[in-house]
């Protein structure tokens, strides 16, 4: 198979993105910024403006023709909305004779490998779950591989490492788990930050002051956690003296059932992901 023969230089592979929206843009940006040759990246999208912006910003090849992009590519990244995926796959299988030679990577939420196999046949496929901080190079992407070689896995690992960290999953249903842990999670933090900013405003700080203080504190706490080998519990204990103000606040959260509430919320996300599959 074409991709597997190119062991020597990963950068030789041509990668086509079908759907040139937000997620495609952030993966393409990560790849180009970490040295992947722009000439080996193609983006296909029905409308011109996103393509023109990608060509101007990253120097990649762009086209409005999905089939042309796929014919030229070794790796196909399916980056359209889940509800359009069936239509796109059917178009590709009808128009590209050597489709089984290609490696497929999907970023779509919810759709299981079995659904792609119905559309495309028994292709080599990686199902991924990136999260939105990939847009700023601080993402986490869960990856499950079906029928793929180690070479193909390391190729896809390097693609997504350009947007943050990768986590390899042994079982496909772990995609639902990682959706709860990282995929949906930026919104949990935003919600917590929103609640803190609301209270700061009630205390008399301006909306801008409240926003800045909460963002800076979240960034500071996350950076401390990044730079420390301590567990979250130990980091928290370090800044919580018994009988002090932080202790009082944490006990209020504990007594209100924060840990159970977070676990329930994550379980609800998993349940919803299972329903959507
Ligand atoms: P988006 O709407 O920004 O991008 C989708 C693009 O597909 C659009 O530019 C649209 O014009 C294009 N498109 C529509 N029909 C097409 C067709 N027939 N052929 C080719 N292109 C077509 O959406 P997005 O946020 O980039 O999401 C894309 C995928 O990424 C989704 O499946 C989503 O589940 C997944 N995803 C997104 C995020 C995120 O944070 N944005 C996170 C995880 C997964």
mmCIF file with all atom_site columns, N, CA and C in Angstrom, residues 3 15-18 27 74-80 85 102-108 116 120 123-129 141 143-144 148 152 155-156 159-160:
data_model
loop_
_atom_site.group_PDB
_atom_site.id
_atom_site.type_symbol
_atom_site.label_atom_id
_atom_site.label_alt_id
_atom_site.label_comp_id
_atom_site.label_asym_id
_atom_site.label_entity_id
_atom_site.label_seq_id
_atom_site.pdbx_PDB_ins_code
_atom_site.Cartn_x
_atom_site.Cartn_y
_atom_site.Cartn_z
_atom_site.occupancy
_atom_site.B_iso_or_equiv
_atom_site.pdbx_formal_charge
_atom_site.auth_seq_id
_atom_site.auth_comp_id
_atom_site.auth_asym_id
_atom_site.auth_atom_id
_atom_site.pdbx_PDB_model_num
ATOM 1   N N  . UNK A 1 3   ? 0.948   4.281  1.293  1.00 0.00 ? 3   UNK A N  1
ATOM 2   C CA . UNK A 1 3   ? 1.415   4.962  2.493  1.00 0.00 ? 3   UNK A CA 1
ATOM 3   C C  . UNK A 1 3   ? 2.472   4.120  3.205  1.00 0.00 ? 3   UNK A C  1
ATOM 4   N N  . UNK A 1 15  ? -1.702  14.808 2.067  1.00 0.00 ? 15  UNK A N  1
ATOM 5   C CA . UNK A 1 15  ? -2.844  14.734 2.982  1.00 0.00 ? 15  UNK A CA 1
ATOM 6   C C  . UNK A 1 15  ? -3.963  15.630 2.451  1.00 0.00 ? 15  UNK A C  1
ATOM 7   N N  . UNK A 1 16  ? -5.151  15.048 2.233  1.00 0.00 ? 16  UNK A N  1
ATOM 8   C CA . UNK A 1 16  ? -6.291  15.843 1.752  1.00 0.00 ? 16  UNK A CA 1
ATOM 9   C C  . UNK A 1 16  ? -7.316  16.003 2.868  1.00 0.00 ? 16  UNK A C  1
ATOM 10  N N  . UNK A 1 17  ? -7.730  17.224 3.104  1.00 0.00 ? 17  UNK A N  1
ATOM 11  C CA . UNK A 1 17  ? -8.793  17.509 4.078  1.00 0.00 ? 17  UNK A CA 1
ATOM 12  C C  . UNK A 1 17  ? -10.092 17.704 3.305  1.00 0.00 ? 17  UNK A C  1
ATOM 13  N N  . UNK A 1 18  ? -11.093 16.884 3.585  1.00 0.00 ? 18  UNK A N  1
ATOM 14  C CA . UNK A 1 18  ? -12.388 17.036 2.931  1.00 0.00 ? 18  UNK A CA 1
ATOM 15  C C  . UNK A 1 18  ? -13.292 17.777 3.913  1.00 0.00 ? 18  UNK A C  1
ATOM 16  N N  . UNK A 1 27  ? -5.793  21.824 12.332 1.00 0.00 ? 27  UNK A N  1
ATOM 17  C CA . UNK A 1 27  ? -4.817  20.733 12.086 1.00 0.00 ? 27  UNK A CA 1
ATOM 18  C C  . UNK A 1 27  ? -3.822  21.162 10.999 1.00 0.00 ? 27  UNK A C  1
ATOM 19  N N  . UNK A 1 74  ? -2.647  10.463 -0.206 1.00 0.00 ? 74  UNK A N  1
ATOM 20  C CA . UNK A 1 74  ? -2.414  9.177  0.463  1.00 0.00 ? 74  UNK A CA 1
ATOM 21  C C  . UNK A 1 74  ? -3.266  9.079  1.720  1.00 0.00 ? 74  UNK A C  1
ATOM 22  N N  . UNK A 1 75  ? -3.458  10.222 2.368  1.00 0.00 ? 75  UNK A N  1
ATOM 23  C CA . UNK A 1 75  ? -4.211  10.270 3.632  1.00 0.00 ? 75  UNK A CA 1
ATOM 24  C C  . UNK A 1 75  ? -5.397  11.214 3.443  1.00 0.00 ? 75  UNK A C  1
ATOM 25  N N  . UNK A 1 76  ? -6.590  10.739 3.795  1.00 0.00 ? 76  UNK A N  1
ATOM 26  C CA . UNK A 1 76  ? -7.796  11.559 3.643  1.00 0.00 ? 76  UNK A CA 1
ATOM 27  C C  . UNK A 1 76  ? -8.317  11.902 5.030  1.00 0.00 ? 76  UNK A C  1
ATOM 28  N N  . UNK A 1 77  ? -8.376  13.183 5.357  1.00 0.00 ? 77  UNK A N  1
ATOM 29  C CA . UNK A 1 77  ? -8.950  13.589 6.641  1.00 0.00 ? 77  UNK A CA 1
ATOM 30  C C  . UNK A 1 77  ? -10.392 14.024 6.389  1.00 0.00 ? 77  UNK A C  1
ATOM 31  N N  . UNK A 1 78  ? -11.328 13.277 6.955  1.00 0.00 ? 78  UNK A N  1
ATOM 32  C CA . UNK A 1 78  ? -12.751 13.586 6.773  1.00 0.00 ? 78  UNK A CA 1
ATOM 33  C C  . UNK A 1 78  ? -13.133 14.598 7.845  1.00 0.00 ? 78  UNK A C  1
ATOM 34  N N  . UNK A 1 79  ? -13.303 15.859 7.421  1.00 0.00 ? 79  UNK A N  1
ATOM 35  C CA . UNK A 1 79  ? -13.520 16.931 8.410  1.00 0.00 ? 79  UNK A CA 1
ATOM 36  C C  . UNK A 1 79  ? -14.766 17.741 8.074  1.00 0.00 ? 79  UNK A C  1
ATOM 37  N N  . UNK A 1 80  ? -15.827 17.032 7.641  1.00 0.00 ? 80  UNK A N  1
ATOM 38  C CA . UNK A 1 80  ? -17.139 17.682 7.472  1.00 0.00 ? 80  UNK A CA 1
ATOM 39  C C  . UNK A 1 80  ? -17.980 17.372 8.709  1.00 0.00 ? 80  UNK A C  1
ATOM 40  N N  . UNK A 1 85  ? -21.434 13.339 6.477  1.00 0.00 ? 85  UNK A N  1
ATOM 41  C CA . UNK A 1 85  ? -20.379 12.355 6.248  1.00 0.00 ? 85  UNK A CA 1
ATOM 42  C C  . UNK A 1 85  ? -20.798 11.252 5.270  1.00 0.00 ? 85  UNK A C  1
ATOM 43  N N  . UNK A 1 102 ? -6.058  4.121  0.321  1.00 0.00 ? 102 UNK A N  1
ATOM 44  C CA . UNK A 1 102 ? -5.874  5.354  1.108  1.00 0.00 ? 102 UNK A CA 1
ATOM 45  C C  . UNK A 1 102 ? -6.046  5.073  2.603  1.00 0.00 ? 102 UNK A C  1
ATOM 46  N N  . UNK A 1 103 ? -5.405  5.927  3.391  1.00 0.00 ? 103 UNK A N  1
ATOM 47  C CA . UNK A 1 103 ? -5.628  5.894  4.839  1.00 0.00 ? 103 UNK A CA 1
ATOM 48  C C  . UNK A 1 103 ? -6.650  6.979  5.175  1.00 0.00 ? 103 UNK A C  1
ATOM 49  N N  . UNK A 1 104 ? -7.694  6.614  5.929  1.00 0.00 ? 104 UNK A N  1
ATOM 50  C CA . UNK A 1 104 ? -8.724  7.580  6.318  1.00 0.00 ? 104 UNK A CA 1
ATOM 51  C C  . UNK A 1 104 ? -8.561  7.982  7.777  1.00 0.00 ? 104 UNK A C  1
ATOM 52  N N  . UNK A 1 105 ? -8.768  9.265  8.018  1.00 0.00 ? 105 UNK A N  1
ATOM 53  C CA . UNK A 1 105 ? -8.764  9.798  9.384  1.00 0.00 ? 105 UNK A CA 1
ATOM 54  C C  . UNK A 1 105 ? -10.046 10.609 9.504  1.00 0.00 ? 105 UNK A C  1
ATOM 55  N N  . UNK A 1 106 ? -10.848 10.328 10.518 1.00 0.00 ? 106 UNK A N  1
ATOM 56  C CA . UNK A 1 106 ? -12.056 11.139 10.689 1.00 0.00 ? 106 UNK A CA 1
ATOM 57  C C  . UNK A 1 106 ? -11.987 11.921 11.995 1.00 0.00 ? 106 UNK A C  1
ATOM 58  N N  . UNK A 1 107 ? -12.458 13.155 11.945 1.00 0.00 ? 107 UNK A N  1
ATOM 59  C CA . UNK A 1 107 ? -12.535 13.959 13.174 1.00 0.00 ? 107 UNK A CA 1
ATOM 60  C C  . UNK A 1 107 ? -13.979 14.102 13.639 1.00 0.00 ? 107 UNK A C  1
ATOM 61  N N  . UNK A 1 108 ? -14.913 13.472 12.919 1.00 0.00 ? 108 UNK A N  1
ATOM 62  C CA . UNK A 1 108 ? -16.338 13.691 13.225 1.00 0.00 ? 108 UNK A CA 1
ATOM 63  C C  . UNK A 1 108 ? -16.743 13.046 14.548 1.00 0.00 ? 108 UNK A C  1
ATOM 64  N N  . UNK A 1 116 ? -18.531 3.946  8.850  1.00 0.00 ? 116 UNK A N  1
ATOM 65  C CA . UNK A 1 116 ? -17.631 4.241  7.716  1.00 0.00 ? 116 UNK A CA 1
ATOM 66  C C  . UNK A 1 116 ? -17.445 2.994  6.858  1.00 0.00 ? 116 UNK A C  1
ATOM 67  N N  . UNK A 1 120 ? -17.705 2.935  3.046  1.00 0.00 ? 120 UNK A N  1
ATOM 68  C CA . UNK A 1 120 ? -16.449 2.898  2.285  1.00 0.00 ? 120 UNK A CA 1
ATOM 69  C C  . UNK A 1 120 ? -15.888 1.492  2.095  1.00 0.00 ? 120 UNK A C  1
ATOM 70  N N  . UNK A 1 123 ? -11.929 -0.116 4.973  1.00 0.00 ? 123 UNK A N  1
ATOM 71  C CA . UNK A 1 123 ? -10.755 0.755  4.812  1.00 0.00 ? 123 UNK A CA 1
ATOM 72  C C  . UNK A 1 123 ? -9.948  0.848  6.101  1.00 0.00 ? 123 UNK A C  1
ATOM 73  N N  . UNK A 1 124 ? -8.703  1.321  5.951  1.00 0.00 ? 124 UNK A N  1
ATOM 74  C CA . UNK A 1 124 ? -7.879  1.622  7.128  1.00 0.00 ? 124 UNK A CA 1
ATOM 75  C C  . UNK A 1 124 ? -8.306  2.992  7.624  1.00 0.00 ? 124 UNK A C  1
ATOM 76  N N  . UNK A 1 125 ? -8.721  3.025  8.894  1.00 0.00 ? 125 UNK A N  1
ATOM 77  C CA . UNK A 1 125 ? -9.370  4.250  9.394  1.00 0.00 ? 125 UNK A CA 1
ATOM 78  C C  . UNK A 1 125 ? -8.907  4.577  10.811 1.00 0.00 ? 125 UNK A C  1
ATOM 79  N N  . UNK A 1 126 ? -8.683  5.847  11.074 1.00 0.00 ? 126 UNK A N  1
ATOM 80  C CA . UNK A 1 126 ? -8.464  6.285  12.461 1.00 0.00 ? 126 UNK A CA 1
ATOM 81  C C  . UNK A 1 126 ? -9.593  7.223  12.831 1.00 0.00 ? 126 UNK A C  1
ATOM 82  N N  . UNK A 1 127 ? -10.213 6.883  13.948 1.00 0.00 ? 127 UNK A N  1
ATOM 83  C CA . UNK A 1 127 ? -11.283 7.736  14.464 1.00 0.00 ? 127 UNK A CA 1
ATOM 84  C C  . UNK A 1 127 ? -10.671 8.612  15.551 1.00 0.00 ? 127 UNK A C  1
ATOM 85  N N  . UNK A 1 128 ? -10.814 9.919  15.406 1.00 0.00 ? 128 UNK A N  1
ATOM 86  C CA . UNK A 1 128 ? -10.167 10.815 16.363 1.00 0.00 ? 128 UNK A CA 1
ATOM 87  C C  . UNK A 1 128 ? -11.199 11.709 17.047 1.00 0.00 ? 128 UNK A C  1
ATOM 88  N N  . UNK A 1 129 ? -10.844 12.164 18.230 1.00 0.00 ? 129 UNK A N  1
ATOM 89  C CA . UNK A 1 129 ? -11.684 13.125 18.963 1.00 0.00 ? 129 UNK A CA 1
ATOM 90  C C  . UNK A 1 129 ? -10.791 14.271 19.435 1.00 0.00 ? 129 UNK A C  1
ATOM 91  N N  . UNK A 1 141 ? -6.120  15.118 21.665 1.00 0.00 ? 141 UNK A N  1
ATOM 92  C CA . UNK A 1 141 ? -6.845  14.327 20.668 1.00 0.00 ? 141 UNK A CA 1
ATOM 93  C C  . UNK A 1 141 ? -6.782  12.854 21.036 1.00 0.00 ? 141 UNK A C  1
ATOM 94  N N  . UNK A 1 143 ? -7.323  9.025  19.891 1.00 0.00 ? 143 UNK A N  1
ATOM 95  C CA . UNK A 1 143 ? -7.255  8.366  18.578 1.00 0.00 ? 143 UNK A CA 1
ATOM 96  C C  . UNK A 1 143 ? -7.476  6.862  18.740 1.00 0.00 ? 143 UNK A C  1
ATOM 97  N N  . UNK A 1 144 ? -8.401  6.332  17.939 1.00 0.00 ? 144 UNK A N  1
ATOM 98  C CA . UNK A 1 144 ? -8.612  4.881  17.869 1.00 0.00 ? 144 UNK A CA 1
ATOM 99  C C  . UNK A 1 144 ? -8.342  4.437  16.435 1.00 0.00 ? 144 UNK A C  1
ATOM 100 N N  . UNK A 1 148 ? -4.899  -0.354 11.037 1.00 0.00 ? 148 UNK A N  1
ATOM 101 C CA . UNK A 1 148 ? -3.788  0.505  10.613 1.00 0.00 ? 148 UNK A CA 1
ATOM 102 C C  . UNK A 1 148 ? -2.442  -0.050 11.063 1.00 0.00 ? 148 UNK A C  1
ATOM 103 N N  . UNK A 1 152 ? 1.495   4.002  10.016 1.00 0.00 ? 152 UNK A N  1
ATOM 104 C CA . UNK A 1 152 ? 0.346   4.894  9.829  1.00 0.00 ? 152 UNK A CA 1
ATOM 105 C C  . UNK A 1 152 ? -0.043  5.559  11.151 1.00 0.00 ? 152 UNK A C  1
ATOM 106 N N  . UNK A 1 155 ? 2.359   8.307  11.830 1.00 0.00 ? 155 UNK A N  1
ATOM 107 C CA . UNK A 1 155 ? 2.097   9.450  10.949 1.00 0.00 ? 155 UNK A CA 1
ATOM 108 C C  . UNK A 1 155 ? 0.956   10.305 11.528 1.00 0.00 ? 155 UNK A C  1
ATOM 109 N N  . UNK A 1 156 ? -0.127  9.645  11.904 1.00 0.00 ? 156 UNK A N  1
ATOM 110 C CA . UNK A 1 156 ? -1.296  10.381 12.411 1.00 0.00 ? 156 UNK A CA 1
ATOM 111 C C  . UNK A 1 156 ? -0.985  10.994 13.782 1.00 0.00 ? 156 UNK A C  1
ATOM 112 N N  . UNK A 1 159 ? 0.672   14.192 13.106 1.00 0.00 ? 159 UNK A N  1
ATOM 113 C CA . UNK A 1 159 ? -0.287  15.211 12.631 1.00 0.00 ? 159 UNK A CA 1
ATOM 114 C C  . UNK A 1 159 ? -0.978  15.912 13.798 1.00 0.00 ? 159 UNK A C  1
ATOM 115 N N  . UNK A 1 160 ? -1.480  15.095 14.737 1.00 0.00 ? 160 UNK A N  1
ATOM 116 C CA . UNK A 1 160 ? -2.266  15.681 15.836 1.00 0.00 ? 160 UNK A CA 1
ATOM 117 C C  . UNK A 1 160 ? -1.377  16.222 16.954 1.00 0.00 ? 160 UNK A C  1
#
